[in-house]
PDB file of C-alpha atoms in Angstrom:
ATOM      1  CA  MET A   1     100.126 102.727 108.084  1.00 94.00           C
ATOM      2  CA  ASN A   2     101.973 105.413 109.524  1.00 97.00           C
ATOM      3  CA  ILE A   3     100.178 108.361 110.601  1.00 98.00           C
ATOM      4  CA  GLY A   4     102.498 111.607 111.504  1.00 98.00           C
ATOM      5  CA  ILE A   5     101.150 115.135 112.921  1.00 98.00           C
ATOM      6  CA  LEU A   6     103.732 117.943 112.558  1.00 98.00           C
ATOM      7  CA  LEU A   7     104.384 120.121 115.559  1.00 98.00           C
ATOM      8  CA  PHE A   8     106.081 123.541 115.995  1.00 98.00           C
ATOM      9  CA  PRO A   9     105.858 126.727 118.181  1.00 98.00           C
ATOM     10  CA  ASP A  10     103.037 128.010 119.016  1.00 98.00           C
ATOM     11  CA  VAL A  11     100.827 125.868 117.064  1.00 98.00           C
ATOM     12  CA  GLU A  12      97.033 125.518 117.765  1.00 98.00           C
ATOM     13  CA  GLU A  13      96.230 122.801 119.918  1.00 98.00           C
ATOM     14  CA  LEU A  14      93.059 121.544 118.988  1.00 98.00           C
ATOM     15  CA  ASP A  15      94.356 121.887 115.189  1.00 98.00           C
ATOM     16  CA  PHE A  16      96.216 118.558 116.096  1.00 98.00           C
ATOM     17  CA  VAL A  17      94.511 117.304 119.140  1.00 98.00           C
ATOM     18  CA  GLY A  18      91.435 116.887 117.163  1.00 98.00           C
ATOM     19  CA  PRO A  19      93.047 114.848 114.461  1.00 98.00           C
ATOM     20  CA  TRP A  20      94.883 113.236 116.978  1.00 98.00           C
ATOM     21  CA  GLU A  21      91.602 111.904 118.723  1.00 98.00           C
ATOM     22  CA  MET A  22      90.088 110.540 115.525  1.00 98.00           C
ATOM     23  CA  ALA A  23      93.420 108.885 113.936  1.00 97.00           C
ATOM     24  CA  THR A  24      93.859 106.851 117.392  1.00 97.00           C
ATOM     25  CA  MET A  25      90.075 106.407 118.212  1.00 97.00           C
ATOM     26  CA  TRP A  26      90.047 104.798 114.807  1.00 97.00           C
ATOM     27  CA  LYS A  27      92.998 102.290 115.968  1.00 95.00           C
ATOM     28  CA  ALA A  28      90.821 101.372 118.798  1.00 96.00           C
ATOM     29  CA  VAL A  29      87.687 100.417 117.342  1.00 96.00           C
ATOM     30  CA  ALA A  30      89.383  98.814 114.373  1.00 93.00           C
ATOM     31  CA  LYS A  31      88.257  94.950 113.775  1.00 93.00           C
ATOM     32  CA  PRO A  32      90.528  92.404 112.621  1.00 92.00           C
ATOM     33  CA  GLY A  33      91.319  92.674 109.020  1.00 91.00           C
ATOM     34  CA  GLU A  34      90.390  96.244 108.603  1.00 92.00           C
ATOM     35  CA  ARG A  35      93.021  98.451 107.481  1.00 90.00           C
ATOM     36  CA  VAL A  36      94.381 100.474 110.623  1.00 91.00           C
ATOM     37  CA  PRO A  37      97.310 102.816 111.705  1.00 93.00           C
ATOM     38  CA  SER A  38     100.208 100.704 113.117  1.00 93.00           C
ATOM     39  CA  ARG A  39     101.795 104.167 114.382  1.00 96.00           C
ATOM     40  CA  CYS A  40     100.396 107.711 115.218  1.00 97.00           C
ATOM     41  CA  LEU A  41     103.446 109.774 115.950  1.00 98.00           C
ATOM     42  CA  LEU A  42     103.960 113.698 116.972  1.00 98.00           C
ATOM     43  CA  ILE A  43     106.854 115.238 115.234  1.00 98.00           C
ATOM     44  CA  ALA A  44     109.008 118.293 115.307  1.00 98.00           C
ATOM     45  CA  GLN A  45     112.221 119.539 114.587  1.00 98.00           C
ATOM     46  CA  SER A  46     113.738 118.977 117.696  1.00 98.00           C
ATOM     47  CA  SER A  47     112.479 116.613 120.797  1.00 96.00           C
ATOM     48  CA  ALA A  48     112.228 119.397 122.931  1.00 97.00           C
ATOM     49  CA  PRO A  49     108.754 120.290 124.360  1.00 98.00           C
ATOM     50  CA  ILE A  50     106.788 122.024 122.442  1.00 98.00           C
ATOM     51  CA  VAL A  51     104.914 125.227 123.855  1.00 98.00           C
ATOM     52  CA  CYS A  52     101.778 125.737 121.764  1.00 98.00           C
ATOM     53  CA  ALA A  53      99.686 128.648 121.125  1.00 98.00           C
ATOM     54  CA  LYS A  54      97.149 128.839 124.407  1.00 98.00           C
ATOM     55  CA  GLY A  55     100.118 127.617 126.276  1.00 98.00           C
ATOM     56  CA  MET A  56     100.329 123.478 126.339  1.00 98.00           C
ATOM     57  CA  GLN A  57     103.509 121.726 126.261  1.00 98.00           C
ATOM     58  CA  VAL A  58     103.964 118.893 124.113  1.00 98.00           C
ATOM     59  CA  LEU A  59     106.806 116.387 123.882  1.00 98.00           C
ATOM     60  CA  PRO A  60     107.212 114.880 120.319  1.00 98.00           C
ATOM     61  CA  HIS A  61     107.591 111.104 119.614  1.00 98.00           C
ATOM     62  CA  THR A  62     110.057 111.999 117.413  1.00 98.00           C
ATOM     63  CA  ASP A  63     111.710 114.338 114.830  1.00 98.00           C
ATOM     64  CA  PHE A  64     112.538 114.967 111.342  1.00 98.00           C
ATOM     65  CA  ASP A  65     115.823 112.925 111.290  1.00 97.00           C
ATOM     66  CA  HIS A  66     114.489 109.556 112.753  1.00 98.00           C
ATOM     67  CA  CYS A  67     110.596 109.983 111.275  1.00 98.00           C
ATOM     68  CA  PRO A  68     109.847 107.048 108.733  1.00 97.00           C
ATOM     69  CA  ALA A  69     107.895 107.468 106.139  1.00 98.00           C
ATOM     70  CA  LEU A  70     104.623 108.717 106.239  1.00 98.00           C
ATOM     71  CA  ASP A  71     101.390 107.162 104.420  1.00 98.00           C
ATOM     72  CA  LEU A  72      99.020 110.285 106.324  1.00 98.00           C
ATOM     73  CA  LEU A  73     100.723 113.968 107.340  1.00 98.00           C
ATOM     74  CA  VAL A  74      98.792 116.530 109.054  1.00 98.00           C
ATOM     75  CA  LEU A  75      99.501 120.211 109.451  1.00 98.00           C
ATOM     76  CA  PRO A  76      98.050 121.909 112.075  1.00 98.00           C
ATOM     77  CA  GLY A  77      98.022 125.482 111.754  1.00 98.00           C
ATOM     78  CA  GLY A  78      98.141 128.545 114.704  1.00 97.00           C
ATOM     79  CA  GLN A  79     100.038 131.349 114.532  1.00 96.00           C
ATOM     80  CA  GLY A  80     103.705 129.307 114.290  1.00 98.00           C
ATOM     81  CA  THR A  81     102.998 129.199 110.899  1.00 98.00           C
ATOM     82  CA  ARG A  82     103.565 132.597 109.789  1.00 97.00           C
ATOM     83  CA  LYS A  83     107.394 131.431 111.028  1.00 98.00           C
ATOM     84  CA  GLU A  84     107.604 127.901 110.002  1.00 98.00           C
ATOM     85  CA  VAL A  85     106.769 128.924 106.217  1.00 98.00           C
ATOM     86  CA  ASN A  86     110.156 130.380 106.275  1.00 98.00           C
ATOM     87  CA  ASN A  87     111.634 127.634 107.675  1.00 98.00           C
ATOM     88  CA  PRO A  88     114.032 125.843 105.523  1.00 98.00           C
ATOM     89  CA  SER A  89     113.914 122.414 107.171  1.00 98.00           C
ATOM     90  CA  LEU A  90     110.161 122.294 108.302  1.00 98.00           C
ATOM     91  CA  VAL A  91     109.397 122.652 104.636  1.00 98.00           C
ATOM     92  CA  ASP A  92     111.230 120.817 102.827  1.00 98.00           C
ATOM     93  CA  PHE A  93     110.445 117.403 105.535  1.00 98.00           C
ATOM     94  CA  VAL A  94     106.850 118.499 104.725  1.00 98.00           C
ATOM     95  CA  ALA A  95     107.502 118.333 100.735  1.00 98.00           C
ATOM     96  CA  ARG A  96     109.514 114.879 100.860  1.00 98.00           C
ATOM     97  CA  GLN A  97     107.176 113.507 103.468  1.00 98.00           C
ATOM     98  CA  ALA A  98     104.059 114.418 100.758  1.00 98.00           C
ATOM     99  CA  ALA A  99     105.591 113.186  97.618  1.00 97.00           C
ATOM    100  CA  GLN A 100     105.251 109.515  98.592  1.00 97.00           C
ATOM    101  CA  ALA A 101     102.192 110.025 100.997  1.00 98.00           C
ATOM    102  CA  GLN A 102      99.321 108.449 100.445  1.00 97.00           C
ATOM    103  CA  ALA A 103      97.126 111.835 102.061  1.00 98.00           C
ATOM    104  CA  VAL A 104      98.178 115.022 103.112  1.00 98.00           C
ATOM    105  CA  VAL A 105      96.149 117.179 105.388  1.00 98.00           C
ATOM    106  CA  SER A 106      95.925 120.608 106.556  1.00 98.00           C
ATOM    107  CA  VAL A 107      93.856 122.201 109.263  1.00 98.00           C
ATOM    108  CA  CYS A 108      93.529 126.151 109.648  1.00 98.00           C
ATOM    109  CA  THR A 109      96.666 127.615 108.447  1.00 98.00           C
ATOM    110  CA  GLY A 110      98.582 124.487 108.258  1.00 98.00           C
ATOM    111  CA  THR A 111      97.517 125.153 104.680  1.00 98.00           C
ATOM    112  CA  PHE A 112     100.340 127.845 104.358  1.00 98.00           C
ATOM    113  CA  VAL A 113     102.832 125.067 105.475  1.00 98.00           C
ATOM    114  CA  LEU A 114     101.505 123.396 102.417  1.00 98.00           C
ATOM    115  CA  HIS A 115     101.643 125.998 100.000  1.00 98.00           C
ATOM    116  CA  ALA A 116     105.305 126.743 101.124  1.00 98.00           C
ATOM    117  CA  ALA A 117     106.129 123.110 100.628  1.00 98.00           C
ATOM    118  CA  GLY A 118     104.950 123.289  96.915  1.00 98.00           C
ATOM    119  CA  CYS A 119     101.822 121.026  97.443  1.00 97.00           C
ATOM    120  CA  LEU A 120      99.142 123.515  96.849  1.00 97.00           C
ATOM    121  CA  VAL A 121      99.802 125.273  93.383  1.00 96.00           C
ATOM    122  CA  GLY A 122      97.366 125.059  91.194  1.00 97.00           C
ATOM    123  CA  LYS A 123      94.752 123.253  93.836  1.00 98.00           C
ATOM    124  CA  ARG A 124      91.445 123.773  95.609  1.00 98.00           C
ATOM    125  CA  ALA A 125      91.951 124.618  99.358  1.00 98.00           C
ATOM    126  CA  THR A 126      90.656 126.699 102.022  1.00 98.00           C
ATOM    127  CA  THR A 127      92.030 127.821 105.492  1.00 98.00           C
ATOM    128  CA  HIS A 128      90.471 129.794 108.614  1.00 98.00           C
ATOM    129  CA  TRP A 129      88.249 132.333 107.360  1.00 96.00           C
ATOM    130  CA  GLY A 130      90.235 135.055 109.104  1.00 96.00           C
ATOM    131  CA  SER A 131      92.778 134.036 106.441  1.00 98.00           C
ATOM    132  CA  LEU A 132      90.922 133.228 103.491  1.00 97.00           C
ATOM    133  CA  GLU A 133      91.939 136.628 101.621  1.00 97.00           C
ATOM    134  CA  ARG A 134      95.628 135.638 102.420  1.00 97.00           C
ATOM    135  CA  LEU A 135      95.292 132.310 100.794  1.00 98.00           C
ATOM    136  CA  ARG A 136      93.738 134.211  97.656  1.00 97.00           C
ATOM    137  CA  ALA A 137      96.559 136.849  97.744  1.00 98.00           C
ATOM    138  CA  LEU A 138      98.795 133.936  96.869  1.00 97.00           C
ATOM    139  CA  GLY A 139      97.386 134.009  93.240  1.00 98.00           C
ATOM    140  CA  ASP A 140      97.862 130.001  92.601  1.00 98.00           C
ATOM    141  CA  VAL A 141      95.218 128.747  94.663  1.00 98.00           C
ATOM    142  CA  SER A 142      91.615 128.527  93.930  1.00 98.00           C
ATOM    143  CA  VAL A 143      90.115 128.767  97.604  1.00 98.00           C
ATOM    144  CA  VAL A 144      86.762 127.347  98.120  1.00 96.00           C
ATOM    145  CA  GLU A 145      84.412 128.450 101.420  1.00 96.00           C
ATOM    146  CA  GLU A 146      84.053 125.154 102.496  1.00 96.00           C
ATOM    147  CA  ARG A 147      84.321 123.157 105.898  1.00 97.00           C
ATOM    148  CA  TRP A 148      87.138 120.626 104.085  1.00 98.00           C
ATOM    149  CA  VAL A 149      87.826 120.355 100.749  1.00 98.00           C
ATOM    150  CA  ARG A 150      89.859 117.714  98.949  1.00 98.00           C
ATOM    151  CA  ASP A 151      91.908 117.893  95.935  1.00 98.00           C
ATOM    152  CA  GLY A 152      93.727 114.660  95.051  1.00 98.00           C
ATOM    153  CA  ALA A 153      95.492 113.338  97.186  1.00 98.00           C
ATOM    154  CA  VAL A 154      95.671 116.866  99.872  1.00 98.00           C
ATOM    155  CA  TRP A 155      92.597 117.929 102.042  1.00 98.00           C
ATOM    156  CA  THR A 156      92.945 121.303 103.544  1.00 98.00           C
ATOM    157  CA  SER A 157      90.543 122.294 106.015  1.00 98.00           C
ATOM    158  CA  ALA A 158      89.158 125.145 107.715  1.00 98.00           C
ATOM    159  CA  GLY A 159      89.751 127.005 111.408  1.00 97.00           C
ATOM    160  CA  VAL A 160      90.638 124.953 114.541  1.00 97.00           C
ATOM    161  CA  SER A 161      87.946 122.311 114.838  1.00 97.00           C
ATOM    162  CA  ALA A 162      87.665 121.793 111.352  1.00 98.00           C
ATOM    163  CA  GLY A 163      90.547 119.703 111.774  1.00 98.00           C
ATOM    164  CA  ILE A 164      87.574 116.500 113.242  1.00 98.00           C
ATOM    165  CA  ASP A 165      85.793 116.665 110.035  1.00 98.00           C
ATOM    166  CA  VAL A 166      88.421 116.618 107.717  1.00 98.00           C
ATOM    167  CA  MET A 167      89.978 113.452 109.359  1.00 98.00           C
ATOM    168  CA  LEU A 168      86.747 111.668 109.410  1.00 98.00           C
ATOM    169  CA  ALA A 169      86.189 112.185 106.035  1.00 98.00           C
ATOM    170  CA  VAL A 170      89.936 110.936 105.237  1.00 98.00           C
ATOM    171  CA  ILE A 171      89.014 108.261 107.512  1.00 98.00           C
ATOM    172  CA  ALA A 172      86.390 106.942 105.601  1.00 97.00           C
ATOM    173  CA  ASP A 173      88.045 107.301 102.185  1.00 97.00           C
ATOM    174  CA  LEU A 174      90.932 105.375 103.262  1.00 97.00           C
ATOM    175  CA  ALA A 175      88.973 102.722 105.885  1.00 96.00           C
ATOM    176  CA  GLY A 176      85.474 102.912 104.538  1.00 96.00           C
ATOM    177  CA  GLU A 177      82.379 104.918 105.894  1.00 96.00           C
ATOM    178  CA  GLU A 178      81.116 102.178 108.350  1.00 96.00           C
ATOM    179  CA  VAL A 179      84.888 102.504 110.238  1.00 97.00           C
ATOM    180  CA  ALA A 180      84.504 106.407 109.998  1.00 97.00           C
ATOM    181  CA  GLY A 181      80.643 105.921 111.660  1.00 97.00           C
ATOM    182  CA  ARG A 182      82.424 104.166 113.947  1.00 97.00           C
ATOM    183  CA  VAL A 183      85.046 106.369 115.150  1.00 98.00           C
ATOM    184  CA  GLN A 184      82.348 109.348 115.032  1.00 98.00           C
ATOM    185  CA  PHE A 185      79.985 107.384 117.505  1.00 98.00           C
ATOM    186  CA  ALA A 186      82.628 106.184 119.580  1.00 97.00           C
ATOM    187  CA  ALA A 187      84.039 110.573 119.800  1.00 97.00           C
ATOM    188  CA  GLU A 188      80.202 110.878 120.438  1.00 97.00           C
ATOM    189  CA  TYR A 189      80.819 113.851 117.742  1.00 97.00           C
ATOM    190  CA  TYR A 190      77.742 115.229 116.515  1.00 96.00           C
ATOM    191  CA  PRO A 191      77.720 118.980 116.787  1.00 92.00           C
ATOM    192  CA  GLU A 192      74.425 120.457 117.367  1.00 85.00           C
ATOM    193  CA  ALA A 193      73.162 122.813 115.581  1.00 80.00           C
ATOM    194  CA  ARG A 194      72.751 125.945 117.842  1.00 81.00           C
ATOM    195  CA  ARG A 195      74.603 128.931 117.038  1.00 79.00           C
ATOM    196  CA  TYR A 196      75.418 131.565 119.496  1.00 84.00           C
ATOM    197  CA  GLY A 197      75.018 135.720 119.338  1.00 84.00           C
ATOM    198  CA  GLN A 198      74.783 136.830 115.271  1.00 78.00           C
ATOM    199  CA  PHE A 199      78.037 135.840 113.673  1.00 81.00           C
ATOM    200  CA  GLU A 200      76.202 134.616 110.723  1.00 77.00           C
ATOM    201  CA  GLN A 201      76.071 138.425 109.867  1.00 77.00           C
ATOM    202  CA  HIS A 202      79.657 138.702 110.139  1.00 85.00           C
ATOM    203  CA  SER A 203      81.567 139.800 107.529  1.00 84.00           C
ATOM    204  CA  GLY A 204      84.268 136.910 107.627  1.00 87.00           C
ATOM    205  CA  MET A 205      81.989 134.301 107.965  1.00 86.00           C
ATOM    206  CA  PRO A 206      82.238 131.618 105.279  1.00 88.00           C
ATOM    207  CA  ALA A 207      79.916 130.417 102.961  1.00 87.00           C
ATOM    208  CA  TYR A 208      79.442 127.127 104.267  1.00 85.00           C
ATOM    209  CA  ALA A 209      78.630 128.925 107.618  1.00 84.00           C
ATOM    210  CA  ARG A 210      76.511 131.477 105.830  1.00 78.00           C
ATOM    211  CA  ALA A 211      74.552 128.850 104.531  1.00 62.00           C
ATOM    212  CA  GLY A 212      74.267 126.238 107.309  1.00 56.00           C
ATOM    213  CA  ALA A 213      75.056 123.494 105.242  1.00 46.00           C
ATOM    214  CA  SER A 214      78.347 122.250 103.181  1.00 45.00           C
ATOM    215  CA  THR A 215      78.623 120.140  99.967  1.00 46.00           C
ATOM    216  CA  ASN A 216      82.037 119.482 100.173  1.00 55.00           C
ATOM    217  CA  ILE A 217      84.664 119.644  97.264  1.00 55.00           C
TER     218      ILE A 217
END
């Protein structure tokens, strides 16, 4: 299967590096006969280097014109999404790939790119806590304050680090709980419960974080 992760100027680094790590770890820990990614690709509108939100520079593997059909498409977020939702080439690429993909995943404000491509109308979804009201204002999305949300083939997640969680969930769905457990173990991804400061009291704290637990939808 082909996994593609979209890149664009001012993309948030961990939004795509987290899912990339989980996807490539999946390939590394797979056993003979198990479903496994054949290719994991970083995709951009052109082959030029991408300058990310915090200054990281990344070289895409392929561009829109040469990208193969994707079984799993990942859309990271970041400040760049505010411009890219009005980029016809990018939005059309997402719409075309999403139409035939087995799963489409957004991280953080990548949700708004999904919406621009027509993939979220009438669906449940989430995004970064700072953009929840902006997502509600679209009027045609049922906003859920969870770490990640699935609605059919569309998976959306909260901000930045939540991309790791949603990718593990997608791997569990596509390849099974045992495989996802192997990926989680290899990555040693077991976040501790400790929280710093008093941000549970912040007005923007999403419901799942205030409650301290999540029952994903």
